[in-house]
Amino acid sequence: MSKFGTGCSLAAIALALSSGAGADMVTNDWGSWGQVVAEGSLSFIAPGLEKGRLWLEGQMRWDGDWRHWYQGVARAALGYSLSDRATVWIGYSFVPTQNVGKPYLAQQDVWPAFRYVLPTEFGTITFRTMMEANFIRGDQVRYQPRQLFRYLRPFDFEPRLSLIAWDEILMRLNSTAWGGPAGFGQNRAFLGAGWSFDPALRVELGYMNQYIDSRPNQTMHNLIMGSLFINF
């Protein structure tokens, strides 16, 4: 396990313990996530929509040491570029889930989001804040803020190759029967590398540590994550 993943995992465990989660960790396994993300300007519809943005994303997730598909994600959003660095979004996600020993769930989310990209001489830092309303089952809605911090730095010896690290924290603002108790929800920490074939196409591959506090149980997923990013 990487030092980055280990540090974030220990921090997540300490946070969970401090909030009263006393049960032992019941799941510690390997799996993988794959995703394709496409984003671009709406100017292909009309030149006057140049500042409009479209975000399309699909994910597939496996756990149980790669033996079990447990989740997919289909995400779509419309955005508006406030500047060359800041973008606001409104989106929808469909999240079919089949965890071992639990009933199938067809979760649906609606959310606003804000993203800010900060270029520096040390690399590019991205901040993304989302506020999800999760419709999991029945008429109870879980409100889940998410905060992502992402760092990308091209290597001097090969600018097409980049170091990539990010961390995302998910919280629960309220307690629901299907969505868990209010408080810390999960932490996702990634460390890997990316390769830019050109400005419109980039792939990323690395290790992600996902710690989930679903009291009274906790789950630690060690994940190989691959991503394809398409800009248009």
mmCIF file of C-alpha atoms in Angstrom:
data_model
loop_
_atom_site.group_PDB
_atom_site.id
_atom_site.type_symbol
_atom_site.label_atom_id
_atom_site.label_comp_id
_atom_site.label_asym_id
_atom_site.label_seq_id
_atom_site.Cartn_x
_atom_site.Cartn_y
_atom_site.Cartn_z
ATOM 1 C CA MET A 1 0.000 0.000 0.000
ATOM 2 C CA SER A 2 1.272 3.496 -0.812
ATOM 3 C CA LYS A 3 2.215 5.945 1.918
ATOM 4 C CA PHE A 4 -0.409 8.315 0.542
ATOM 5 C CA GLY A 5 -3.167 5.715 0.756
ATOM 6 C CA THR A 6 -1.998 4.491 4.169
ATOM 7 C CA GLY A 7 -1.974 7.984 5.640
ATOM 8 C CA CYS A 8 -5.453 8.822 4.412
ATOM 9 C CA SER A 9 -6.796 5.467 5.543
ATOM 10 C CA LEU A 10 -5.412 5.919 9.065
ATOM 11 C CA ALA A 11 -6.862 9.416 9.194
ATOM 12 C CA ALA A 12 -10.275 8.111 8.157
ATOM 13 C CA ILE A 13 -10.163 5.346 10.769
ATOM 14 C CA ALA A 14 -9.175 7.808 13.478
ATOM 15 C CA LEU A 15 -12.028 10.098 12.491
ATOM 16 C CA ALA A 16 -14.509 7.221 12.596
ATOM 17 C CA LEU A 17 -13.294 6.073 16.015
ATOM 18 C CA SER A 18 -13.439 9.581 17.406
ATOM 19 C CA SER A 19 -17.080 9.830 16.292
ATOM 20 C CA GLY A 20 -18.043 6.700 18.190
ATOM 21 C CA ALA A 21 -17.726 3.897 15.634
ATOM 22 C CA GLY A 22 -16.510 1.098 17.848
ATOM 23 C CA ALA A 23 -16.970 -1.988 15.690
ATOM 24 C CA ASP A 24 -14.075 -3.825 14.097
ATOM 25 C CA MET A 25 -13.470 -3.476 10.381
ATOM 26 C CA VAL A 26 -15.377 -6.331 8.720
ATOM 27 C CA THR A 27 -14.258 -6.028 5.098
ATOM 28 C CA ASN A 28 -10.759 -5.547 3.688
ATOM 29 C CA ASP A 29 -10.450 -6.638 0.091
ATOM 30 C CA TRP A 30 -9.207 -5.819 -3.398
ATOM 31 C CA GLY A 31 -11.165 -4.712 -6.424
ATOM 32 C CA SER A 32 -11.171 -2.258 -9.279
ATOM 33 C CA TRP A 33 -12.955 0.774 -10.671
ATOM 34 C CA GLY A 34 -13.075 1.743 -14.326
ATOM 35 C CA GLN A 35 -14.451 4.998 -15.631
ATOM 36 C CA VAL A 36 -14.857 7.021 -18.812
ATOM 37 C CA VAL A 37 -15.404 10.774 -18.481
ATOM 38 C CA ALA A 38 -16.214 13.095 -21.380
ATOM 39 C CA GLU A 39 -16.431 16.864 -20.995
ATOM 40 C CA GLY A 40 -16.606 19.718 -23.429
ATOM 41 C CA SER A 41 -18.169 22.962 -24.556
ATOM 42 C CA LEU A 42 -21.718 23.196 -25.863
ATOM 43 C CA SER A 43 -20.446 25.301 -28.764
ATOM 44 C CA PHE A 44 -20.890 22.249 -31.000
ATOM 45 C CA ILE A 45 -24.632 22.994 -30.743
ATOM 46 C CA ALA A 46 -24.349 26.741 -31.335
ATOM 47 C CA PRO A 47 -21.446 29.241 -31.109
ATOM 48 C CA GLY A 48 -23.382 31.281 -28.549
ATOM 49 C CA LEU A 49 -23.218 28.359 -26.111
ATOM 50 C CA GLU A 50 -19.429 28.466 -25.875
ATOM 51 C CA LYS A 51 -19.487 28.915 -22.087
ATOM 52 C CA GLY A 52 -21.936 26.075 -21.608
ATOM 53 C CA ARG A 53 -20.437 22.735 -20.586
ATOM 54 C CA LEU A 54 -21.499 19.087 -20.865
ATOM 55 C CA TRP A 55 -20.239 16.354 -18.518
ATOM 56 C CA LEU A 56 -20.917 12.669 -19.246
ATOM 57 C CA GLU A 57 -19.505 9.844 -17.122
ATOM 58 C CA GLY A 58 -19.822 6.095 -16.740
ATOM 59 C CA GLN A 59 -18.259 3.818 -14.095
ATOM 60 C CA MET A 60 -18.138 0.107 -13.245
ATOM 61 C CA ARG A 61 -16.948 -1.183 -9.864
ATOM 62 C CA TRP A 62 -15.891 -4.626 -8.586
ATOM 63 C CA ASP A 63 -14.997 -5.856 -5.097
ATOM 64 C CA GLY A 64 -14.604 -9.210 -3.327
ATOM 65 C CA ASP A 65 -11.080 -9.618 -4.721
ATOM 66 C CA TRP A 66 -12.437 -8.949 -8.230
ATOM 67 C CA ARG A 67 -15.096 -11.675 -8.001
ATOM 68 C CA HIS A 68 -18.158 -9.457 -7.528
ATOM 69 C CA TRP A 69 -19.611 -6.542 -9.487
ATOM 70 C CA TYR A 70 -21.253 -4.318 -6.936
ATOM 71 C CA GLN A 71 -21.897 -0.894 -8.418
ATOM 72 C CA GLY A 72 -22.204 1.218 -11.536
ATOM 73 C CA VAL A 73 -22.508 4.956 -12.045
ATOM 74 C CA ALA A 74 -24.056 6.891 -14.922
ATOM 75 C CA ARG A 75 -23.634 10.647 -14.501
ATOM 76 C CA ALA A 76 -24.666 13.599 -16.656
ATOM 77 C CA ALA A 77 -24.448 17.334 -15.967
ATOM 78 C CA LEU A 78 -24.767 20.729 -17.586
ATOM 79 C CA GLY A 79 -22.368 23.471 -16.566
ATOM 80 C CA TYR A 80 -21.429 27.088 -17.129
ATOM 81 C CA SER A 81 -17.887 28.474 -17.206
ATOM 82 C CA LEU A 82 -17.713 31.506 -14.940
ATOM 83 C CA SER A 83 -14.081 31.941 -16.027
ATOM 84 C CA ASP A 84 -11.285 29.840 -17.478
ATOM 85 C CA ARG A 85 -10.810 28.409 -13.967
ATOM 86 C CA ALA A 86 -14.278 28.243 -12.356
ATOM 87 C CA THR A 87 -17.284 26.191 -13.476
ATOM 88 C CA VAL A 88 -20.700 25.607 -11.904
ATOM 89 C CA TRP A 89 -22.722 22.443 -12.606
ATOM 90 C CA ILE A 90 -26.141 20.892 -12.121
ATOM 91 C CA GLY A 91 -26.312 17.147 -12.593
ATOM 92 C CA TYR A 92 -27.955 13.763 -12.160
ATOM 93 C CA SER A 93 -26.489 10.349 -11.273
ATOM 94 C CA PHE A 94 -27.933 6.852 -11.473
ATOM 95 C CA VAL A 95 -26.127 4.412 -9.152
ATOM 96 C CA PRO A 96 -27.269 0.752 -9.319
ATOM 97 C CA THR A 97 -25.788 -1.136 -6.344
ATOM 98 C CA GLN A 98 -25.695 -4.808 -5.355
ATOM 99 C CA ASN A 99 -23.625 -5.252 -2.202
ATOM 100 C CA VAL A 100 -23.050 -8.780 -0.907
ATOM 101 C CA GLY A 101 -25.796 -9.877 1.451
ATOM 102 C CA LYS A 102 -27.898 -6.750 0.868
ATOM 103 C CA PRO A 103 -30.874 -5.977 -1.387
ATOM 104 C CA TYR A 104 -30.394 -4.358 -4.782
ATOM 105 C CA LEU A 105 -30.643 -0.565 -4.718
ATOM 106 C CA ALA A 106 -31.232 1.780 -7.639
ATOM 107 C CA GLN A 107 -29.984 5.042 -6.148
ATOM 108 C CA GLN A 108 -30.617 8.325 -7.942
ATOM 109 C CA ASP A 109 -28.857 11.599 -7.131
ATOM 110 C CA VAL A 110 -29.381 15.224 -8.083
ATOM 111 C CA TRP A 111 -26.662 17.733 -7.291
ATOM 112 C CA PRO A 112 -25.118 21.126 -7.873
ATOM 113 C CA ALA A 113 -21.323 21.360 -8.013
ATOM 114 C CA PHE A 114 -18.567 23.939 -8.184
ATOM 115 C CA ARG A 115 -15.096 23.314 -9.611
ATOM 116 C CA TYR A 116 -12.054 25.554 -9.487
ATOM 117 C CA VAL A 117 -8.790 24.789 -11.317
ATOM 118 C CA LEU A 118 -5.661 26.511 -9.994
ATOM 119 C CA PRO A 119 -2.490 26.280 -12.125
ATOM 120 C CA THR A 120 0.728 26.812 -10.142
ATOM 121 C CA GLU A 121 4.433 26.446 -10.875
ATOM 122 C CA PHE A 122 4.341 23.197 -8.867
ATOM 123 C CA GLY A 123 1.423 21.631 -10.757
ATOM 124 C CA THR A 124 -2.331 22.020 -11.208
ATOM 125 C CA ILE A 125 -4.628 21.878 -8.177
ATOM 126 C CA THR A 126 -8.351 21.252 -8.636
ATOM 127 C CA PHE A 127 -11.055 21.793 -6.017
ATOM 128 C CA ARG A 128 -14.531 20.326 -6.561
ATOM 129 C CA THR A 129 -17.470 20.673 -4.175
ATOM 130 C CA MET A 130 -20.697 18.702 -4.713
ATOM 131 C CA MET A 131 -23.918 18.643 -2.699
ATOM 132 C CA GLU A 132 -25.807 15.456 -3.485
ATOM 133 C CA ALA A 133 -29.413 14.689 -2.652
ATOM 134 C CA ASN A 134 -29.426 10.855 -2.635
ATOM 135 C CA PHE A 135 -32.749 9.131 -3.328
ATOM 136 C CA ILE A 136 -31.890 5.603 -2.189
ATOM 137 C CA ARG A 137 -35.179 3.923 -1.236
ATOM 138 C CA GLY A 138 -38.569 5.158 -0.060
ATOM 139 C CA ASP A 139 -39.250 8.820 0.574
ATOM 140 C CA GLN A 140 -36.174 9.515 2.721
ATOM 141 C CA VAL A 141 -33.526 11.736 1.105
ATOM 142 C CA ARG A 142 -29.906 11.665 2.260
ATOM 143 C CA TYR A 143 -27.959 14.904 1.850
ATOM 144 C CA GLN A 144 -24.289 14.216 1.144
ATOM 145 C CA PRO A 145 -21.669 16.942 0.599
ATOM 146 C CA ARG A 146 -18.469 15.826 -1.160
ATOM 147 C CA GLN A 147 -15.145 17.660 -1.304
ATOM 148 C CA LEU A 148 -12.419 16.694 -3.781
ATOM 149 C CA PHE A 149 -8.806 17.944 -3.807
ATOM 150 C CA ARG A 150 -6.777 16.888 -6.859
ATOM 151 C CA TYR A 151 -3.129 17.462 -7.814
ATOM 152 C CA LEU A 152 -1.552 16.889 -11.235
ATOM 153 C CA ARG A 153 2.102 17.532 -12.129
ATOM 154 C CA PRO A 154 3.714 16.636 -15.471
ATOM 155 C CA PHE A 155 7.199 15.165 -15.220
ATOM 156 C CA ASP A 156 10.014 17.345 -16.567
ATOM 157 C CA PHE A 157 11.629 14.487 -18.474
ATOM 158 C CA GLU A 158 8.340 13.609 -20.247
ATOM 159 C CA PRO A 159 5.533 16.222 -20.132
ATOM 160 C CA ARG A 160 2.961 13.718 -21.426
ATOM 161 C CA LEU A 161 3.454 11.691 -18.228
ATOM 162 C CA SER A 162 2.012 13.125 -14.996
ATOM 163 C CA LEU A 163 1.930 12.379 -11.293
ATOM 164 C CA ILE A 164 -1.665 12.429 -10.037
ATOM 165 C CA ALA A 165 -2.916 12.420 -6.457
ATOM 166 C CA TRP A 166 -6.348 13.212 -5.107
ATOM 167 C CA ASP A 167 -8.505 12.809 -2.038
ATOM 168 C CA GLU A 168 -12.290 13.064 -1.679
ATOM 169 C CA ILE A 169 -14.249 13.176 1.571
ATOM 170 C CA LEU A 170 -17.980 12.336 1.686
ATOM 171 C CA MET A 171 -20.147 13.324 4.658
ATOM 172 C CA ARG A 172 -23.777 12.618 5.620
ATOM 173 C CA LEU A 173 -25.752 15.611 6.829
ATOM 174 C CA ASN A 174 -28.696 13.539 8.037
ATOM 175 C CA SER A 175 -29.495 10.002 9.155
ATOM 176 C CA THR A 176 -31.698 7.774 6.992
ATOM 177 C CA ALA A 177 -32.746 4.130 7.197
ATOM 178 C CA TRP A 178 -30.974 3.174 3.960
ATOM 179 C CA GLY A 179 -28.286 5.840 3.773
ATOM 180 C CA GLY A 180 -26.647 5.457 7.178
ATOM 181 C CA PRO A 181 -26.198 7.724 10.192
ATOM 182 C CA ALA A 182 -25.237 11.379 9.977
ATOM 183 C CA GLY A 183 -21.532 12.182 10.084
ATOM 184 C CA PHE A 184 -18.456 10.969 8.273
ATOM 185 C CA GLY A 185 -19.342 8.674 5.350
ATOM 186 C CA GLN A 186 -16.214 7.710 3.453
ATOM 187 C CA ASN A 187 -12.797 8.778 2.224
ATOM 188 C CA ARG A 188 -11.262 8.040 -1.181
ATOM 189 C CA ALA A 189 -7.523 8.540 -1.699
ATOM 190 C CA PHE A 190 -5.793 7.988 -5.062
ATOM 191 C CA LEU A 191 -2.164 7.938 -6.175
ATOM 192 C CA GLY A 192 -1.155 7.140 -9.737
ATOM 193 C CA ALA A 193 0.053 8.404 -13.093
ATOM 194 C CA GLY A 194 -1.526 9.821 -16.217
ATOM 195 C CA TRP A 195 -0.559 9.860 -19.885
ATOM 196 C CA SER A 196 -1.811 12.573 -22.261
ATOM 197 C CA PHE A 197 -1.959 11.349 -25.856
ATOM 198 C CA ASP A 198 -3.047 14.866 -26.863
ATOM 199 C CA PRO A 199 -5.135 17.673 -25.281
ATOM 200 C CA ALA A 200 -8.325 15.727 -26.039
ATOM 201 C CA LEU A 201 -7.378 12.311 -24.630
ATOM 202 C CA ARG A 202 -5.773 11.247 -21.336
ATOM 203 C CA VAL A 203 -5.585 7.958 -19.423
ATOM 204 C CA GLU A 204 -4.876 7.506 -15.719
ATOM 205 C CA LEU A 205 -4.010 4.389 -13.728
ATOM 206 C CA GLY A 206 -3.242 3.950 -10.051
ATOM 207 C CA TYR A 207 -4.207 2.759 -6.584
ATOM 208 C CA MET A 208 -7.230 4.037 -4.681
ATOM 209 C CA ASN A 209 -7.949 3.369 -1.020
ATOM 210 C CA GLN A 210 -11.646 3.638 -0.153
ATOM 211 C CA TYR A 211 -12.628 3.652 3.511
ATOM 212 C CA ILE A 212 -16.389 3.473 4.195
ATOM 213 C CA ASP A 213 -17.961 3.986 7.612
ATOM 214 C CA SER A 214 -21.330 2.233 7.447
ATOM 215 C CA ARG A 215 -21.787 1.859 11.190
ATOM 216 C CA PRO A 216 -21.750 -0.553 12.904
ATOM 217 C CA ASN A 217 -19.455 -1.945 10.186
ATOM 218 C CA GLN A 218 -16.520 -0.478 8.289
ATOM 219 C CA THR A 219 -15.145 -1.408 4.878
ATOM 220 C CA MET A 220 -11.694 -0.940 3.374
ATOM 221 C CA HIS A 221 -11.434 -1.377 -0.395
ATOM 222 C CA ASN A 222 -7.986 -1.542 -2.038
ATOM 223 C CA LEU A 223 -8.730 -0.651 -5.639
ATOM 224 C CA ILE A 224 -6.906 -0.556 -8.945
ATOM 225 C CA MET A 225 -8.478 2.388 -10.771
ATOM 226 C CA GLY A 226 -8.273 3.152 -14.477
ATOM 227 C CA SER A 227 -9.755 6.225 -16.137
ATOM 228 C CA LEU A 228 -10.171 7.559 -19.659
ATOM 229 C CA PHE A 229 -10.777 11.310 -20.020
ATOM 230 C CA ILE A 230 -12.082 12.784 -23.278
ATOM 231 C CA ASN A 231 -12.204 16.539 -23.919
ATOM 232 C CA PHE A 232 -14.189 17.975 -26.791
#
